[in-house]
């Protein structure tokens, strides 16, 4: 009985959530051989149909931020941040965008004043939820790519 309880807890650990996400993104990256094919292709077919209906009378901005390519790039970027660390990612962003460390130090000092255990549990829970959703997006993108290029039945 104790072993099944421990395996349940391990299944829901942050470490396993990160591994599932990284595995899903690696699978996506290996499957998507020609990323340019997924530009302007909506990730969720049902959402795309609703967005097209809702914007049929005017210009649409849906494809600019909701296409498969945008998700592909985002998911790979997040995987890199997890694998190489947030500090290195922040340094890359600072170099790109010229953002100073002043804002970061202000946020750090505010967080130090709060209850650290409560703050930790809040962020841990949020991170686990976000990783689960991102893993689902990576799996959806992989499957949609297979459909788009006509290999939907392979690898199941």
Backbone as ProteinMPNN parsed JSONL, in Angstrom:
{"seq_chain_A": "XXXXXXXXXXXXXXXXXXXXXXXXXXXXXXXXXXXXXXXXXXXXXXXXXXXXXXXXXXXXXXXXXXXXXXXXXXXXXXXXXXXXXXXXXXXXXXXXXXXXXXXXXXXXXXXXXXXXXXXXXXXXXXXXXXXXXXXXXXXXXXXXXXXXXXXXXXXX", "coords_chain_A": {"N_chain_A": [[0.819, -1.193, 0.0], [1.911, 1.247, 0.767], [3.84, 1.622, -1.192], [2.348, 2.081, -3.565], [1.179, 4.508, -2.931], [3.449, 6.116, -2.738], [4.379, 5.93, -5.401], [2.308, 7.238, -6.685], [2.624, 9.818, -5.69], [5.163, 10.372, -6.711], [4.586, 10.336, -9.422], [3.214, 12.687, -9.671], [5.128, 14.563, -9.184], [7.149, 17.531, -9.438], [9.528, 17.184, -10.784], [8.992, 14.93, -12.424], [6.929, 16.052, -13.944], [8.346, 17.998, -15.33], [10.074, 16.333, -16.78], [8.197, 14.935, -18.361], [7.231, 17.071, -19.902], [9.611, 17.939, -21.23], [10.196, 15.597, -22.629], [7.922, 15.469, -24.299], [8.291, 17.798, -25.822], [10.74, 17.208, -27.019], [9.944, 15.023, -28.592], [8.111, 16.358, -30.237], [9.888, 18.11, -31.516], [11.496, 16.312, -32.92], [9.618, 15.244, -34.61], [8.539, 17.368, -36.114], [9.734, 18.163, -38.932], [9.895, 20.116, -40.878], [9.52, 23.095, -39.949], [8.496, 25.456, -41.105], [6.237, 24.709, -42.476], [4.166, 24.811, -40.705], [3.429, 27.37, -40.213], [0.957, 29.835, -39.743], [-0.982, 27.89, -39.386], [-3.614, 26.902, -37.461], [-3.448, 25.786, -34.054], [-5.47, 24.517, -32.571], [-8.071, 23.03, -34.094], [-10.871, 23.356, -33.754], [-11.047, 25.79, -32.353], [-9.99, 27.462, -34.276], [-11.951, 27.41, -36.281], [-14.07, 28.647, -34.915], [-12.889, 31.167, -34.427], [-12.55, 32.121, -37.031], [-15.181, 32.322, -37.838], [-16.066, 34.265, -36.011], [-14.61, 36.486, -36.768], [-15.238, 37.048, -39.341], [-16.245, 39.343, -40.472], [-14.324, 41.262, -40.25], [-10.77, 42.178, -39.955], [-8.52, 39.609, -38.882], [-6.6, 38.737, -36.027], [-5.837, 36.41, -35.06], [-4.126, 34.421, -36.215], [-1.625, 35.501, -35.91], [-0.696, 35.039, -33.346], [-1.553, 32.553, -32.517], [-0.872, 30.378, -34.002], [0.476, 27.17, -35.067], [3.236, 27.305, -35.439], [4.082, 29.417, -33.793], [3.538, 28.316, -31.263], [5.281, 26.144, -31.417], [7.845, 27.381, -31.45], [7.707, 28.713, -28.969], [7.4, 26.557, -27.135], [9.819, 25.178, -27.533], [11.587, 27.134, -26.633], [10.888, 27.367, -23.92], [11.573, 24.81, -23.077], [14.355, 24.989, -23.377], [14.887, 26.946, -21.436], [14.239, 25.496, -19.111], [16.098, 23.408, -19.225], [18.594, 24.736, -19.247], [18.466, 26.716, -17.37], [17.007, 29.493, -15.623], [18.351, 31.88, -15.07], [20.346, 32.062, -17.052], [18.67, 32.286, -19.23], [17.408, 34.706, -18.661], [19.617, 36.397, -18.879], [20.155, 36.134, -21.596], [17.849, 37.319, -22.62], [18.141, 39.915, -21.622], [20.381, 40.736, -23.021], [19.271, 40.743, -25.553], [17.097, 42.52, -25.338], [17.894, 44.614, -23.75], [17.159, 44.903, -21.045], [17.34, 45.951, -17.727], [18.722, 44.992, -14.485], [17.385, 46.099, -12.39], [14.535, 45.986, -12.101], [14.218, 43.243, -11.655], [15.574, 42.938, -9.181], [13.924, 44.437, -7.525], [11.553, 42.932, -7.485], [12.555, 40.59, -6.318], [13.188, 41.49, -3.699], [10.649, 42.105, -2.733], [9.449, 39.589, -2.7], [10.958, 38.293, -0.729], [9.967, 39.29, 1.613], [7.577, 38.013, 2.025], [5.85, 35.058, 3.231], [7.883, 32.379, 2.924], [7.437, 29.585, 2.61], [4.729, 29.451, 1.888], [4.808, 30.955, -0.451], [6.53, 29.346, -1.975], [4.964, 26.966, -2.252], [2.785, 27.989, -3.658], [3.98, 28.809, -6.105], [5.073, 26.357, -6.93], [2.789, 24.777, -7.297], [1.547, 26.266, -9.333], [3.505, 26.104, -11.342], [3.548, 23.368, -11.846], [0.958, 23.008, -12.88], [1.083, 24.644, -15.184], [3.157, 23.377, -16.611], [1.923, 20.913, -17.147], [-0.153, 21.732, -18.855], [1.362, 22.82, -20.971], [2.708, 20.538, -21.81], [0.564, 19.108, -22.837], [-0.055, 20.839, -24.981], [2.269, 20.54, -26.545], [2.057, 17.826, -27.252], [-0.363, 17.915, -28.662], [0.367, 19.613, -30.774], [2.304, 18.019, -32.045], [0.723, 15.853, -32.914], [-1.109, 17.224, -34.57], [0.645, 18.183, -36.538], [1.416, 15.789, -37.716], [-1.05, 15.091, -38.831], [-1.385, 17.196, -40.643], [0.675, 16.756, -42.491], [0.009, 14.319, -43.384], [0.582, 11.885, -42.088], [-0.884, 10.874, -40.013], [-1.684, 8.386, -38.898], [0.6, 7.056, -38.143], [2.97, 5.825, -35.781], [1.38, 5.238, -33.574]], "CA_chain_A": [[0.0, 0.0, 0.0], [2.797, 2.412, 0.856], [4.533, 1.791, -2.463], [1.441, 2.694, -4.535], [1.033, 5.902, -2.538], [4.695, 6.783, -3.138], [4.442, 6.052, -6.86], [1.349, 8.288, -7.056], [3.261, 11.1, -5.385], [6.241, 10.582, -7.677], [3.968, 10.634, -10.709], [2.794, 14.08, -9.65], [6.223, 15.432, -8.755], [7.583, 18.546, -10.392], [10.584, 16.576, -11.59], [8.343, 14.127, -13.461], [6.202, 16.962, -14.838], [9.354, 18.59, -16.227], [10.526, 15.283, -17.702], [7.13, 14.704, -19.346], [7.233, 18.213, -20.812], [10.818, 17.888, -22.07], [10.003, 14.468, -23.541], [6.918, 15.836, -25.303], [8.892, 18.787, -26.715], [11.734, 16.488, -27.828], [9.184, 14.272, -29.586], [7.611, 17.361, -31.177], [11.03, 18.619, -32.284], [11.92, 15.258, -33.841], [8.537, 15.002, -35.57], [8.371, 18.53, -36.991], [10.956, 18.238, -39.743], [9.87, 21.356, -41.653], [8.689, 24.01, -39.153], [7.83, 26.484, -41.91], [4.945, 24.184, -42.925], [3.123, 25.021, -39.701], [3.109, 28.797, -40.076], [-0.437, 30.198, -40.012], [-1.882, 26.76, -39.188], [-4.065, 26.976, -36.067], [-3.169, 24.595, -33.252], [-6.741, 23.869, -32.259], [-8.962, 23.144, -35.255], [-12.173, 23.857, -33.335], [-10.868, 27.207, -32.037], [-9.763, 28.165, -35.537], [-13.244, 27.566, -36.946], [-14.811, 29.669, -34.167], [-12.248, 32.456, -34.648], [-12.831, 32.55, -38.402], [-16.592, 32.755, -37.84], [-16.203, 35.488, -35.214], [-13.915, 37.611, -37.392], [-15.484, 37.034, -40.788], [-16.579, 40.69, -40.932], [-13.197, 42.177, -40.075], [-9.462, 41.533, -39.979], [-8.26, 38.718, -37.77], [-5.237, 38.712, -35.498], [-5.669, 35.087, -34.463], [-3.0, 33.675, -36.745], [-0.352, 36.095, -35.53], [-0.166, 34.516, -32.096], [-2.132, 31.275, -32.148], [-0.585, 29.328, -34.972], [1.316, 26.08, -34.603], [4.636, 27.719, -35.438], [4.3, 30.214, -32.579], [3.623, 27.362, -30.156], [6.509, 25.359, -31.626], [8.972, 28.203, -31.001], [7.533, 28.945, -27.539], [7.667, 25.326, -26.397], [11.261, 24.923, -27.575], [12.225, 28.145, -25.79], [10.653, 26.992, -22.528], [12.413, 23.628, -22.825], [15.722, 25.491, -23.2], [14.943, 27.601, -20.124], [14.236, 24.456, -18.08], [17.339, 22.646, -19.293], [19.784, 25.551, -19.028], [18.275, 27.577, -16.218], [16.331, 30.762, -15.831], [19.316, 32.985, -15.063], [20.937, 32.174, -18.386], [17.615, 32.772, -20.124], [17.249, 36.136, -18.383], [20.774, 37.083, -19.45], [19.949, 36.18, -23.054], [16.81, 38.316, -22.876], [18.718, 41.233, -21.353], [21.229, 41.068, -24.164], [18.394, 40.998, -26.693], [16.152, 43.616, -25.138], [18.488, 45.682, -22.958], [16.449, 45.051, -19.787], [18.252, 46.017, -16.6], [18.479, 44.119, -13.341], [16.683, 46.862, -11.363], [13.194, 45.424, -11.934], [14.379, 41.919, -11.071], [15.941, 43.052, -7.77], [12.747, 44.938, -6.818], [10.659, 41.794, -7.296], [13.192, 39.702, -5.359], [13.064, 42.024, -2.34], [9.244, 41.981, -2.334], [9.18, 38.189, -2.403], [11.639, 37.921, 0.509], [9.149, 39.744, 2.734], [6.427, 37.133, 2.175], [6.071, 33.74, 3.808], [8.579, 31.619, 1.884], [6.793, 28.296, 2.361], [3.49, 29.727, 1.154], [5.232, 31.387, -1.777], [7.043, 28.162, -2.655], [3.851, 26.074, -2.615], [2.012, 28.674, -4.693], [4.702, 28.727, -7.376], [5.196, 24.947, -7.281], [1.494, 24.361, -7.832], [1.358, 26.938, -10.619], [4.449, 25.555, -12.31], [3.077, 22.022, -12.204], [-0.218, 23.193, -13.736], [1.528, 25.183, -16.471], [3.898, 22.326, -17.319], [0.949, 19.938, -17.646], [-0.824, 22.327, -20.016], [2.344, 22.927, -22.054], [2.926, 19.177, -22.31], [-0.59, 18.835, -23.697], [0.106, 21.619, -26.222], [3.326, 19.909, -27.348], [1.492, 16.594, -27.814], [-1.358, 18.319, -29.658], [1.092, 20.125, -31.932], [2.91, 16.867, -32.725], [-0.343, 15.118, -33.603], [-1.621, 18.066, -35.66], [1.649, 18.197, -37.598], [1.278, 14.508, -38.415], [-2.263, 15.185, -39.648], [-1.155, 18.157, -41.727], [1.543, 16.202, -43.544], [-0.577, 13.075, -43.861], [1.067, 10.675, -41.435], [-1.639, 10.825, -38.762], [-1.818, 7.052, -38.352], [1.898, 6.483, -37.807], [3.529, 6.013, -34.451], [0.41, 5.05, -32.497]], "C_chain_A": [[0.862, 1.255, 0.0], [3.467, 2.686, -0.483], [3.625, 2.444, -3.506], [1.214, 4.17, -4.213], [2.271, 6.701, -2.941], [4.786, 6.952, -4.644], [3.454, 7.103, -7.362], [1.962, 9.664, -6.828], [4.376, 11.395, -6.382], [5.678, 10.959, -9.038], [3.593, 12.109, -10.793], [3.893, 15.034, -9.205], [6.566, 16.442, -9.853], [8.643, 17.985, -11.329], [9.983, 15.748, -12.734], [7.552, 14.987, -14.437], [7.172, 17.608, -15.824], [9.846, 17.557, -17.235], [9.477, 14.97, -18.763], [7.104, 15.828, -20.372], [8.426, 18.153, -21.765], [10.709, 16.744, -23.068], [9.017, 14.792, -24.652], [7.499, 16.84, -26.308], [9.967, 18.135, -27.582], [11.052, 15.684, -28.929], [8.644, 15.212, -30.664], [8.729, 17.819, -32.108], [11.527, 17.592, -33.291], [10.881, 14.993, -34.92], [8.422, 16.13, -36.586], [9.671, 18.745, -37.753], [11.045, 19.539, -40.535], [8.957, 22.349, -40.918], [7.953, 25.057, -39.981], [6.468, 26.012, -42.426], [3.811, 24.489, -41.943], [2.847, 26.489, -39.427], [1.657, 29.017, -40.497], [-1.406, 29.027, -39.944], [-2.312, 26.78, -37.729], [-3.793, 25.674, -35.323], [-4.438, 23.819, -32.962], [-7.715, 24.097, -33.404], [-10.302, 23.775, -34.876], [-12.099, 25.354, -33.04], [-10.69, 28.011, -33.322], [-11.076, 28.409, -36.266], [-14.053, 28.647, -36.253], [-14.218, 31.052, -34.39], [-12.538, 32.994, -36.043], [-14.276, 33.04, -38.494], [-16.745, 34.097, -37.144], [-15.593, 36.697, -35.913], [-14.17, 37.69, -38.893], [-15.816, 38.417, -41.339], [-15.42, 41.666, -40.835], [-11.881, 41.435, -40.078], [-9.255, 40.675, -38.73], [-6.803, 38.814, -37.339], [-4.933, 37.35, -34.898], [-4.389, 34.411, -34.923], [-1.652, 34.254, -36.319], [0.189, 35.517, -34.232], [-0.704, 33.147, -31.717], [-1.817, 30.158, -33.11], [0.385, 28.303, -34.391], [2.784, 26.494, -34.519], [4.971, 28.532, -34.183], [4.424, 29.307, -31.355], [4.91, 26.552, -30.233], [7.716, 26.118, -31.079], [8.901, 28.426, -29.488], [7.91, 27.707, -26.728], [9.152, 24.98, -26.396], [12.019, 25.899, -26.685], [12.074, 27.799, -24.306], [11.481, 25.77, -22.166], [13.857, 24.06, -22.575], [15.881, 26.155, -21.835], [14.998, 26.578, -18.995], [15.581, 23.74, -18.055], [18.567, 23.465, -18.906], [19.651, 26.534, -17.881], [17.699, 28.93, -16.583], [17.322, 31.916, -15.881], [19.962, 33.162, -16.425], [19.919, 32.69, -19.378], [17.397, 34.265, -19.918], [18.406, 36.937, -18.975], [20.653, 37.194, -20.963], [18.919, 37.247, -23.409], [17.336, 39.727, -22.647], [19.59, 41.667, -22.511], [20.385, 41.44, -25.373], [17.624, 42.298, -26.543], [16.694, 44.761, -24.293], [17.791, 45.924, -21.632], [17.457, 45.014, -18.648], [17.854, 45.099, -15.473], [17.677, 44.82, -12.252], [15.305, 46.27, -11.072], [13.27, 44.069, -11.251], [14.703, 42.009, -9.59], [14.768, 43.579, -6.94], [11.789, 43.792, -6.518], [11.239, 40.842, -6.265], [13.011, 40.198, -3.934], [11.626, 41.946, -1.842], [8.931, 40.551, -1.936], [9.827, 37.744, -1.101], [10.811, 38.294, 1.725], [7.953, 38.831, 2.984], [6.837, 35.826, 2.845], [6.647, 32.819, 2.73], [7.925, 30.277, 1.589], [5.522, 28.474, 1.535], [3.813, 30.116, -0.297], [5.734, 30.211, -2.608], [5.909, 27.269, -3.123], [2.98, 26.688, -3.72], [2.694, 28.533, -6.055], [4.858, 27.281, -7.847], [3.905, 24.441, -7.915], [1.253, 24.975, -9.212], [2.261, 26.369, -11.7], [4.012, 24.175, -12.774], [1.89, 22.113, -13.159], [0.191, 23.666, -15.132], [2.276, 24.128, -17.267], [2.957, 21.27, -17.892], [0.235, 20.464, -18.885], [0.125, 22.434, -21.208], [2.66, 21.563, -22.651], [1.783, 18.781, -23.237], [-0.506, 19.579, -25.019], [1.16, 20.992, -27.124], [2.808, 18.627, -28.0], [0.462, 16.902, -28.901], [-0.671, 18.802, -30.931], [1.717, 18.986, -32.739], [1.863, 16.112, -33.537], [-0.928, 15.913, -34.767], [-0.642, 18.122, -36.827], [1.558, 16.907, -38.414], [0.047, 14.512, -39.316], [-2.033, 16.066, -40.866], [-0.309, 17.574, -42.85], [1.102, 14.803, -43.975], [0.003, 11.804, -43.255], [0.367, 10.473, -40.092], [-1.736, 9.457, -38.14], [-0.519, 6.424, -37.911], [2.241, 6.734, -36.339], [2.538, 5.849, -33.318], [0.43, 3.639, -32.008]], "O_chain_A": [[0.557, 2.22, -0.702], [3.645, 3.841, -0.868], [4.094, 3.29, -4.268], [1.073, 4.989, -5.121], [2.159, 7.827, -3.426], [5.22, 7.999, -5.123], [3.723, 7.784, -8.351], [1.837, 10.559, -7.663], [4.521, 12.527, -6.844], [6.236, 11.811, -9.729], [3.65, 12.708, -11.867], [3.618, 16.19, -8.883], [6.298, 16.219, -11.033], [8.648, 18.281, -12.524], [10.422, 15.859, -13.879], [7.508, 14.687, -15.63], [6.863, 17.75, -17.007], [10.017, 17.87, -18.413], [9.814, 14.763, -19.928], [6.972, 15.578, -21.57], [8.261, 18.3, -22.976], [11.088, 16.899, -24.229], [9.24, 14.438, -25.809], [7.229, 16.746, -27.505], [10.095, 18.472, -28.759], [11.522, 15.661, -30.067], [8.709, 14.906, -31.855], [8.549, 17.906, -33.323], [11.935, 17.953, -34.395], [11.223, 14.564, -36.022], [8.231, 15.883, -37.777], [10.584, 19.421, -37.279], [12.142, 20.013, -40.832], [7.767, 22.44, -41.22], [6.877, 25.502, -39.582], [5.628, 26.84, -42.778], [2.637, 24.43, -42.307], [2.105, 26.816, -38.502], [1.194, 28.449, -41.486], [-2.544, 29.15, -40.397], [-1.465, 26.684, -36.841], [-3.897, 24.59, -35.897], [-4.468, 22.595, -33.095], [-8.136, 25.227, -33.654], [-10.81, 24.634, -35.597], [-12.99, 26.106, -33.434], [-11.195, 29.128, -33.43], [-11.293, 29.492, -36.81], [-14.663, 29.482, -36.92], [-14.964, 32.021, -34.528], [-12.748, 34.195, -36.214], [-14.559, 34.046, -39.145], [-17.469, 34.97, -37.623], [-16.022, 37.825, -35.67], [-13.41, 38.322, -39.626], [-15.686, 38.648, -42.541], [-15.535, 42.799, -41.301], [-11.856, 40.209, -40.188], [-9.764, 40.993, -37.655], [-5.899, 38.952, -38.163], [-3.879, 37.16, -34.292], [-3.642, 33.88, -34.102], [-0.64, 33.555, -36.366], [1.403, 35.5, -34.026], [-0.331, 32.625, -30.667], [-2.432, 29.094, -33.045], [1.024, 28.538, -33.365], [3.494, 26.066, -33.609], [6.031, 28.345, -33.586], [5.302, 29.502, -30.515], [5.553, 26.305, -29.213], [8.518, 25.559, -30.33], [9.918, 28.337, -28.8], [8.652, 27.801, -25.75], [9.687, 24.539, -25.379], [12.999, 25.516, -26.047], [13.024, 27.926, -23.533], [12.034, 25.698, -21.068], [14.508, 23.552, -21.662], [16.888, 25.954, -21.156], [15.728, 26.772, -18.023], [16.138, 23.495, -16.985], [19.491, 22.931, -18.293], [20.645, 27.129, -17.464], [17.88, 29.434, -17.692], [17.14, 32.843, -16.67], [20.11, 34.287, -16.903], [20.266, 33.456, -20.277], [17.221, 35.008, -20.883], [18.202, 38.027, -19.51], [21.004, 38.219, -21.546], [19.09, 37.989, -24.376], [17.007, 40.639, -23.405], [19.549, 42.822, -22.935], [20.739, 42.344, -26.13], [17.506, 43.079, -27.487], [16.021, 45.779, -24.135], [17.821, 47.047, -21.128], [18.326, 44.143, -18.61], [16.78, 44.497, -15.496], [17.319, 44.178, -11.264], [14.951, 46.075, -9.909], [12.47, 43.777, -10.362], [14.163, 41.232, -8.802], [14.627, 43.209, -5.774], [11.269, 43.696, -5.406], [10.504, 40.331, -5.42], [12.71, 39.404, -3.043], [11.401, 41.741, -0.649], [8.23, 40.316, -0.952], [9.275, 36.877, -0.422], [10.946, 37.664, 2.774], [7.37, 38.876, 4.067], [8.023, 35.536, 3.002], [5.977, 32.518, 1.742], [7.864, 29.869, 0.43], [5.279, 27.723, 0.591], [3.165, 29.655, -1.237], [5.41, 30.088, -3.79], [5.893, 26.855, -4.282], [2.5, 25.981, -4.605], [2.049, 28.178, -7.042], [4.783, 27.015, -9.047], [3.929, 23.762, -8.941], [0.814, 24.295, -10.139], [1.834, 26.175, -12.838], [4.099, 23.853, -13.959], [1.826, 21.372, -14.14], [-0.297, 23.15, -16.137], [2.057, 23.991, -18.471], [3.173, 20.785, -19.003], [0.04, 19.73, -19.854], [-0.276, 22.163, -22.34], [2.858, 21.443, -23.86], [2.007, 18.19, -24.293], [-0.844, 19.026, -26.066], [0.97, 20.917, -28.338], [3.089, 18.37, -29.171], [0.419, 16.233, -29.934], [-1.078, 18.444, -32.036], [1.664, 18.988, -33.969], [2.087, 15.775, -34.699], [-1.212, 15.351, -35.825], [-1.061, 18.111, -37.985], [1.616, 16.931, -39.644], [0.091, 13.998, -40.434], [-2.435, 15.726, -41.978], [-0.544, 17.862, -44.024], [1.739, 14.177, -44.822], [-0.084, 10.741, -43.869], [0.965, 9.959, -39.147], [-1.864, 9.369, -36.919], [-0.541, 5.332, -37.343], [1.839, 7.738, -35.752], [2.817, 6.277, -32.198], [-0.322, 3.289, -31.099]]}, "name": "protein", "num_of_chains": 1, "seq": "XXXXXXXXXXXXXXXXXXXXXXXXXXXXXXXXXXXXXXXXXXXXXXXXXXXXXXXXXXXXXXXXXXXXXXXXXXXXXXXXXXXXXXXXXXXXXXXXXXXXXXXXXXXXXXXXXXXXXXXXXXXXXXXXXXXXXXXXXXXXXXXXXXXXXXXXXXXX"}
